[in-house]
Amino acid sequence: MLIKRRTAHPLTEQDVTPEAVYQDRRLILKGLGLGAATLAFPTQAGVLDLLRGKEDAPQLATKPLNSKPAERPANLVLTPEEKATSYNNFYELGTDKTDPARAHYLKPEPWTLKVEGEVAKPFTLDVWDLINKTELEERIYRLRCVEAWSMVLPWNGISLAELIRRAEPTSRAKFVAFETLFDPKQLPGQASSLGGGIEYPYVEGLRIDEAMHPLSFLAMGLYGKTLPAQNGAPIRLVVPWKYGFKSIKSIVSIRLVEEMPPTTWNLLAPNEYGFYANVNPQVDHPRWSQASERFIGEGGLFGAKRQPTLMFNGYGDEVASLYQGMDLRQWY
């Protein structure tokens, strides 16, 4: 079912970040004066050497989806598709922004997704059966990276709550844990320290009420086509009021659990990346301000316009009640 919600900051197709820009995170950090040494991660040389030592990986073909289009908000501009698919953070495919679009080793078909844990009816889902036999819905969402850049993207998929309800969560289900595929042959950044010093597989988590919120989305498409590898094929999470690293890619497992699950960036740098990671212009990253962001749209990357960061990325009317009574400086 298509969910239409009016917000104080509606987005339109003009607000969508061009597809090519969405693919390159490290360049933005360089533009902010933050190099690899500042990040305290291994250099990308190992990944690049690995990729150069092989023949170019074949491009992952995308195909049109059966998806009900969203109503285009009049005041939102979509990011061009070529930017959104060429400027990406997906360290399993390389830590430079342009690496994921070049390193198409991921083979997303066939693909299964397990839904298990504190549920009455665990199941394993054939993702491509879902893609091929379901009319998906399109949702145009803002995407805000913790690195202070943003896009507007048209995702195709289903509500996360729809899948969770099918498993019939028990009263013990307080959180939802997500896990990415672990396969260094398909995701070479998972080999040794080539993927930014992260311990793989990548894991993420939400509180159960966050996961069941109508805005939480499982995307299987982008711009009306199946997801490219660099964007998290074949299925990824999209939680638009949180920083982008919460929207885990290439998911193989959704587990409902009683205790707060570990999350990759919180494990790596707990003083910089909290469990909640709600977009908040009043809480800066320890190394840069979050008060404003570069919107990646038409034009060059460093010519992107700077705009104020919106609380909860502009979705406060819908989600602020989830955090009533919480100190958002403490629970960042």
Coordinates of C-alpha atoms in Angstrom, one line a residue:
M1 CA 0.0 0.0 0.0
L2 CA 1.4 3.4 -1.0
I3 CA 1.8 5.6 2.1
K4 CA 1.3 9.3 1.4
R5 CA 2.3 11.7 4.2
R6 CA 2.4 15.4 4.1
T7 CA 5.4 16.9 5.8
A8 CA 6.7 20.4 6.5
H9 CA 9.5 19.7 4.0
P10 CA 8.0 17.7 1.1
L11 CA 10.5 16.4 -1.6
T12 CA 10.0 16.5 -5.3
E13 CA 11.8 14.9 -8.2
Q14 CA 13.9 18.1 -8.5
D15 CA 15.3 17.4 -5.1
V16 CA 16.6 13.9 -6.0
T17 CA 20.4 13.6 -5.9
P18 CA 21.8 12.7 -9.3
E19 CA 22.6 9.0 -9.4
A20 CA 26.3 9.4 -10.2
V21 CA 27.0 11.5 -7.2
Y22 CA 25.5 9.1 -4.7
Q23 CA 28.4 6.8 -5.4
D24 CA 31.5 8.5 -3.8
R25 CA 31.9 9.2 0.0
R26 CA 35.6 9.6 0.4
L27 CA 35.8 12.5 -2.1
I28 CA 33.4 14.4 0.1
L29 CA 35.5 13.9 3.1
K30 CA 38.4 15.2 1.2
G31 CA 36.4 18.2 0.3
L32 CA 35.8 18.7 4.0
G33 CA 39.5 18.4 4.7
L34 CA 39.2 15.0 6.1
G35 CA 41.6 12.5 4.6
A36 CA 42.2 8.8 5.2
A37 CA 44.6 9.6 8.1
T38 CA 41.9 11.6 9.8
L39 CA 39.6 8.7 9.5
A40 CA 42.2 6.4 11.0
F41 CA 41.3 3.6 8.6
P42 CA 43.7 1.7 6.3
T43 CA 44.3 3.2 2.9
Q44 CA 42.4 2.1 -0.2
A45 CA 45.6 1.0 -2.0
G46 CA 45.0 -2.6 -1.0
V47 CA 41.5 -2.7 -2.5
L48 CA 42.6 -0.9 -5.6
D49 CA 45.5 -3.3 -6.1
L50 CA 43.2 -6.2 -5.7
L51 CA 40.8 -4.9 -8.3
R52 CA 43.5 -3.9 -10.7
G53 CA 44.9 -7.4 -10.5
K54 CA 41.8 -8.8 -12.1
E55 CA 39.9 -8.2 -15.2
D56 CA 37.2 -5.6 -14.9
A57 CA 34.2 -7.1 -13.3
P58 CA 31.1 -7.3 -15.5
Q59 CA 28.4 -4.7 -14.9
L60 CA 25.5 -5.9 -13.0
A61 CA 22.5 -5.5 -15.3
T62 CA 19.4 -3.9 -13.7
K63 CA 15.9 -4.5 -15.0
P64 CA 12.6 -2.6 -14.8
L65 CA 10.3 -3.3 -11.9
N66 CA 6.6 -3.7 -11.5
S67 CA 6.2 -0.7 -9.1
K68 CA 3.4 1.8 -8.4
P69 CA 4.9 5.3 -8.8
A70 CA 4.7 7.8 -6.0
E71 CA 3.1 11.1 -6.3
R72 CA 5.9 13.6 -7.0
P73 CA 6.1 16.3 -4.4
A74 CA 6.2 19.7 -6.0
N75 CA 9.1 21.1 -4.0
L76 CA 11.5 18.1 -4.1
V77 CA 14.2 17.6 -6.7
L78 CA 15.5 14.1 -7.3
T79 CA 19.1 13.4 -7.4
P80 CA 20.1 12.4 -11.0
E81 CA 20.3 8.7 -11.4
E82 CA 23.9 8.7 -12.7
K83 CA 25.1 10.4 -9.5
A84 CA 23.2 8.2 -7.2
T85 CA 24.8 5.1 -8.7
S86 CA 28.3 6.4 -9.0
Y87 CA 28.8 8.1 -5.6
N88 CA 28.4 5.4 -2.9
N89 CA 29.5 4.2 0.5
F90 CA 29.7 0.4 0.4
Y91 CA 33.0 -0.5 2.0
E92 CA 32.7 -4.1 1.1
L93 CA 33.2 -3.0 -2.5
G94 CA 35.9 -0.4 -1.7
T95 CA 36.3 2.6 0.5
D96 CA 36.5 5.3 -2.2
K97 CA 33.2 6.6 -3.4
T98 CA 33.7 5.5 -6.9
D99 CA 34.9 2.0 -6.0
P100 CA 31.5 0.3 -5.5
A101 CA 30.3 1.2 -9.0
R102 CA 33.4 -0.4 -10.5
A103 CA 33.7 -3.5 -8.4
H104 CA 30.7 -5.5 -9.6
Y105 CA 31.6 -8.9 -8.1
L106 CA 28.3 -9.1 -6.2
K107 CA 26.0 -11.8 -7.6
P108 CA 22.5 -10.9 -6.2
E109 CA 20.5 -13.7 -7.9
P110 CA 19.5 -16.1 -6.4
W111 CA 19.1 -14.5 -3.0
T112 CA 17.4 -15.6 0.2
L113 CA 16.5 -13.6 3.3
K114 CA 15.9 -15.2 6.7
V115 CA 13.4 -13.7 9.1
E116 CA 13.8 -15.4 12.5
G117 CA 14.5 -15.0 16.2
E118 CA 11.7 -14.0 18.7
V119 CA 8.9 -14.8 16.2
A120 CA 6.1 -17.4 16.1
K121 CA 6.6 -18.1 12.4
P122 CA 10.2 -17.8 11.1
F123 CA 10.6 -18.1 7.4
T124 CA 13.1 -17.8 4.6
L125 CA 12.1 -15.5 1.7
D126 CA 13.1 -15.9 -1.9
V127 CA 13.8 -12.2 -2.6
W128 CA 13.6 -12.6 -6.4
D129 CA 10.2 -14.3 -6.1
L130 CA 9.1 -11.3 -4.1
I131 CA 10.5 -8.9 -6.7
N132 CA 9.0 -10.7 -9.7
K133 CA 5.6 -11.4 -8.3
T134 CA 4.8 -8.3 -6.3
E135 CA 3.7 -4.8 -7.3
L136 CA 6.2 -2.8 -5.3
E137 CA 5.7 0.8 -4.2
E138 CA 7.8 3.8 -4.9
R139 CA 8.8 6.2 -2.1
I140 CA 10.7 9.4 -2.6
Y141 CA 12.9 9.9 0.5
R142 CA 15.7 12.2 1.5
L143 CA 19.0 10.5 2.2
R144 CA 21.3 12.2 4.7
C145 CA 24.8 10.8 5.1
V146 CA 26.7 11.3 8.4
E147 CA 29.4 12.9 6.3
A148 CA 27.2 15.9 5.8
W149 CA 26.0 15.3 2.2
S150 CA 22.5 14.4 1.1
M151 CA 20.4 13.2 -1.8
V152 CA 16.8 12.7 -2.7
L153 CA 16.1 9.2 -4.1
P154 CA 13.1 7.2 -5.5
W155 CA 13.2 3.8 -3.9
N156 CA 11.0 0.8 -4.9
G157 CA 10.1 -1.8 -2.3
I158 CA 7.8 -2.8 0.6
S159 CA 7.2 -1.7 4.1
L160 CA 9.5 -3.4 6.6
A161 CA 6.6 -3.8 9.0
E162 CA 4.8 -5.9 6.4
L163 CA 7.6 -8.5 6.5
I164 CA 7.9 -8.4 10.2
R165 CA 4.2 -8.9 10.8
R166 CA 4.3 -12.0 8.6
A167 CA 6.7 -13.6 11.1
E168 CA 4.4 -12.8 14.1
P169 CA 6.8 -11.3 16.6
T170 CA 6.5 -12.5 20.2
S171 CA 6.3 -10.2 23.2
R172 CA 10.1 -10.8 23.7
A173 CA 10.9 -9.0 20.4
K174 CA 12.3 -5.6 21.5
F175 CA 14.8 -5.0 18.7
V176 CA 15.5 -6.0 15.1
A177 CA 19.0 -7.0 14.0
F178 CA 20.1 -7.0 10.4
E179 CA 23.1 -8.6 8.7
T180 CA 24.8 -8.2 5.3
L181 CA 26.0 -11.1 3.2
F182 CA 29.5 -12.3 4.2
D183 CA 31.3 -13.5 1.1
P184 CA 34.8 -12.0 0.4
K185 CA 34.7 -13.4 -3.1
Q186 CA 31.7 -11.3 -3.9
L187 CA 32.5 -8.5 -1.5
P188 CA 36.3 -8.2 -1.7
G189 CA 36.4 -5.4 0.9
Q190 CA 35.6 -8.1 3.5
A191 CA 39.0 -9.7 2.9
S192 CA 41.5 -8.7 5.6
S193 CA 41.6 -5.0 6.3
L194 CA 40.7 -4.0 2.7
G195 CA 37.3 -2.7 3.7
G196 CA 38.2 0.1 6.0
G197 CA 39.2 -1.9 9.1
I198 CA 35.6 -3.0 9.8
E199 CA 34.8 -6.4 11.3
Y200 CA 32.5 -8.1 8.8
P201 CA 29.8 -9.0 8.2
Y202 CA 28.2 -5.6 8.5
V203 CA 25.4 -5.5 11.1
E204 CA 22.8 -3.0 12.0
G205 CA 19.8 -2.7 14.3
L206 CA 16.6 -0.8 15.1
R207 CA 14.3 -0.7 18.0
I208 CA 11.1 -2.7 17.3
D209 CA 8.9 0.4 17.2
E210 CA 11.3 2.0 14.7
A211 CA 11.3 -1.0 12.5
M212 CA 7.5 -1.1 12.6
H213 CA 7.1 2.6 11.7
P214 CA 5.4 3.2 8.4
L215 CA 8.4 5.0 7.0
S216 CA 10.8 2.1 7.5
F217 CA 11.3 0.5 4.1
L218 CA 12.9 -2.5 2.4
A219 CA 14.1 -1.3 -1.0
M220 CA 14.6 -3.7 -3.9
G221 CA 14.7 -1.0 -6.5
L222 CA 15.9 2.5 -7.4
Y223 CA 14.6 4.7 -10.1
G224 CA 12.1 2.0 -11.1
K225 CA 14.8 -0.6 -11.7
T226 CA 16.3 -3.4 -9.6
L227 CA 19.1 -2.2 -7.3
P228 CA 22.6 -1.9 -8.7
A229 CA 25.3 -3.7 -6.7
Q230 CA 26.7 -0.5 -5.4
N231 CA 23.3 0.5 -4.0
G232 CA 22.8 -2.7 -2.0
A233 CA 21.4 -5.3 -4.4
P234 CA 19.1 -7.0 -4.2
I235 CA 17.5 -5.8 -0.9
R236 CA 18.5 -3.1 1.5
L237 CA 17.0 -1.2 4.4
V238 CA 16.0 2.5 4.1
V239 CA 15.2 4.5 7.3
P240 CA 15.0 8.1 6.1
W241 CA 15.1 9.9 9.4
K242 CA 18.5 8.3 10.3
Y243 CA 22.0 8.8 8.9
G244 CA 22.6 6.6 5.9
F245 CA 24.9 4.1 7.5
K246 CA 21.9 2.7 9.4
S247 CA 20.3 1.7 6.0
I248 CA 22.2 -1.6 5.7
K249 CA 22.8 -3.1 2.2
S250 CA 22.6 -6.6 0.7
I251 CA 20.7 -8.1 3.6
V252 CA 20.6 -11.8 4.3
S253 CA 19.2 -11.9 7.8
I254 CA 16.6 -10.1 9.8
R255 CA 16.4 -11.4 13.4
L256 CA 14.1 -10.2 16.1
V257 CA 15.8 -10.1 19.5
E258 CA 15.3 -9.1 23.1
E259 CA 18.5 -7.1 23.7
M260 CA 19.9 -4.2 21.8
P261 CA 22.0 -5.7 19.0
P262 CA 25.6 -4.7 18.1
T263 CA 25.9 -2.3 15.1
T264 CA 29.0 -2.0 12.9
W265 CA 29.9 1.7 13.2
N266 CA 29.1 1.8 16.9
L267 CA 31.4 -1.1 17.5
L268 CA 34.2 0.6 15.5
A269 CA 33.9 4.1 16.9
P270 CA 31.3 4.3 19.7
N271 CA 32.2 7.9 20.6
E272 CA 31.3 9.0 17.0
Y273 CA 28.4 6.7 15.9
G274 CA 25.6 5.9 18.3
F275 CA 23.0 3.1 18.0
Y276 CA 20.2 5.5 17.1
A277 CA 22.0 7.8 14.6
N278 CA 19.0 10.1 14.1
V279 CA 19.7 13.0 11.9
N280 CA 20.2 15.9 14.3
P281 CA 21.6 19.3 13.3
Q282 CA 22.1 20.1 17.0
V283 CA 24.5 17.2 17.7
D284 CA 27.8 17.5 15.8
H285 CA 30.0 14.7 14.8
P286 CA 33.2 15.0 16.9
R287 CA 35.1 16.0 13.7
W288 CA 32.6 18.1 11.8
S289 CA 29.4 20.1 12.1
Q290 CA 26.0 18.5 11.3
A291 CA 24.2 21.9 11.1
S292 CA 24.3 21.9 7.3
E293 CA 24.8 19.5 4.4
R294 CA 25.8 19.5 0.7
F295 CA 22.8 18.5 -1.4
I296 CA 24.0 16.4 -4.4
G297 CA 21.8 17.3 -7.3
E298 CA 22.6 18.7 -10.7
G299 CA 26.1 20.0 -11.2
G300 CA 29.5 19.0 -9.8
L301 CA 30.1 17.4 -6.4
F302 CA 31.8 20.3 -4.8
G303 CA 29.5 22.8 -6.4
A304 CA 26.6 21.2 -4.6
K305 CA 24.5 23.7 -2.7
R306 CA 24.8 23.8 1.0
Q307 CA 21.5 23.8 2.9
P308 CA 20.4 23.6 6.6
T309 CA 20.1 20.1 8.0
L310 CA 16.6 19.3 9.1
M311 CA 15.8 17.6 12.4
F312 CA 15.1 13.9 11.8
N313 CA 16.0 14.7 8.1
G314 CA 12.6 16.5 7.7
Y315 CA 10.5 13.6 9.1
G316 CA 10.0 15.0 12.6
D317 CA 6.2 15.2 12.4
E318 CA 6.1 11.5 11.7
V319 CA 8.8 10.1 14.0
A320 CA 9.6 12.5 16.9
S321 CA 7.1 10.8 19.1
L322 CA 9.3 7.7 19.0
Y323 CA 11.9 9.5 21.1
Q324 CA 9.6 11.4 23.5
G325 CA 11.4 11.9 26.9
M326 CA 14.8 10.8 25.5
D327 CA 17.8 13.1 25.7
L328 CA 18.9 13.0 22.0
R329 CA 22.3 14.3 22.9
Q330 CA 22.9 11.3 25.0
W331 CA 21.0 8.8 22.8
Y332 CA 22.7 10.0 19.6

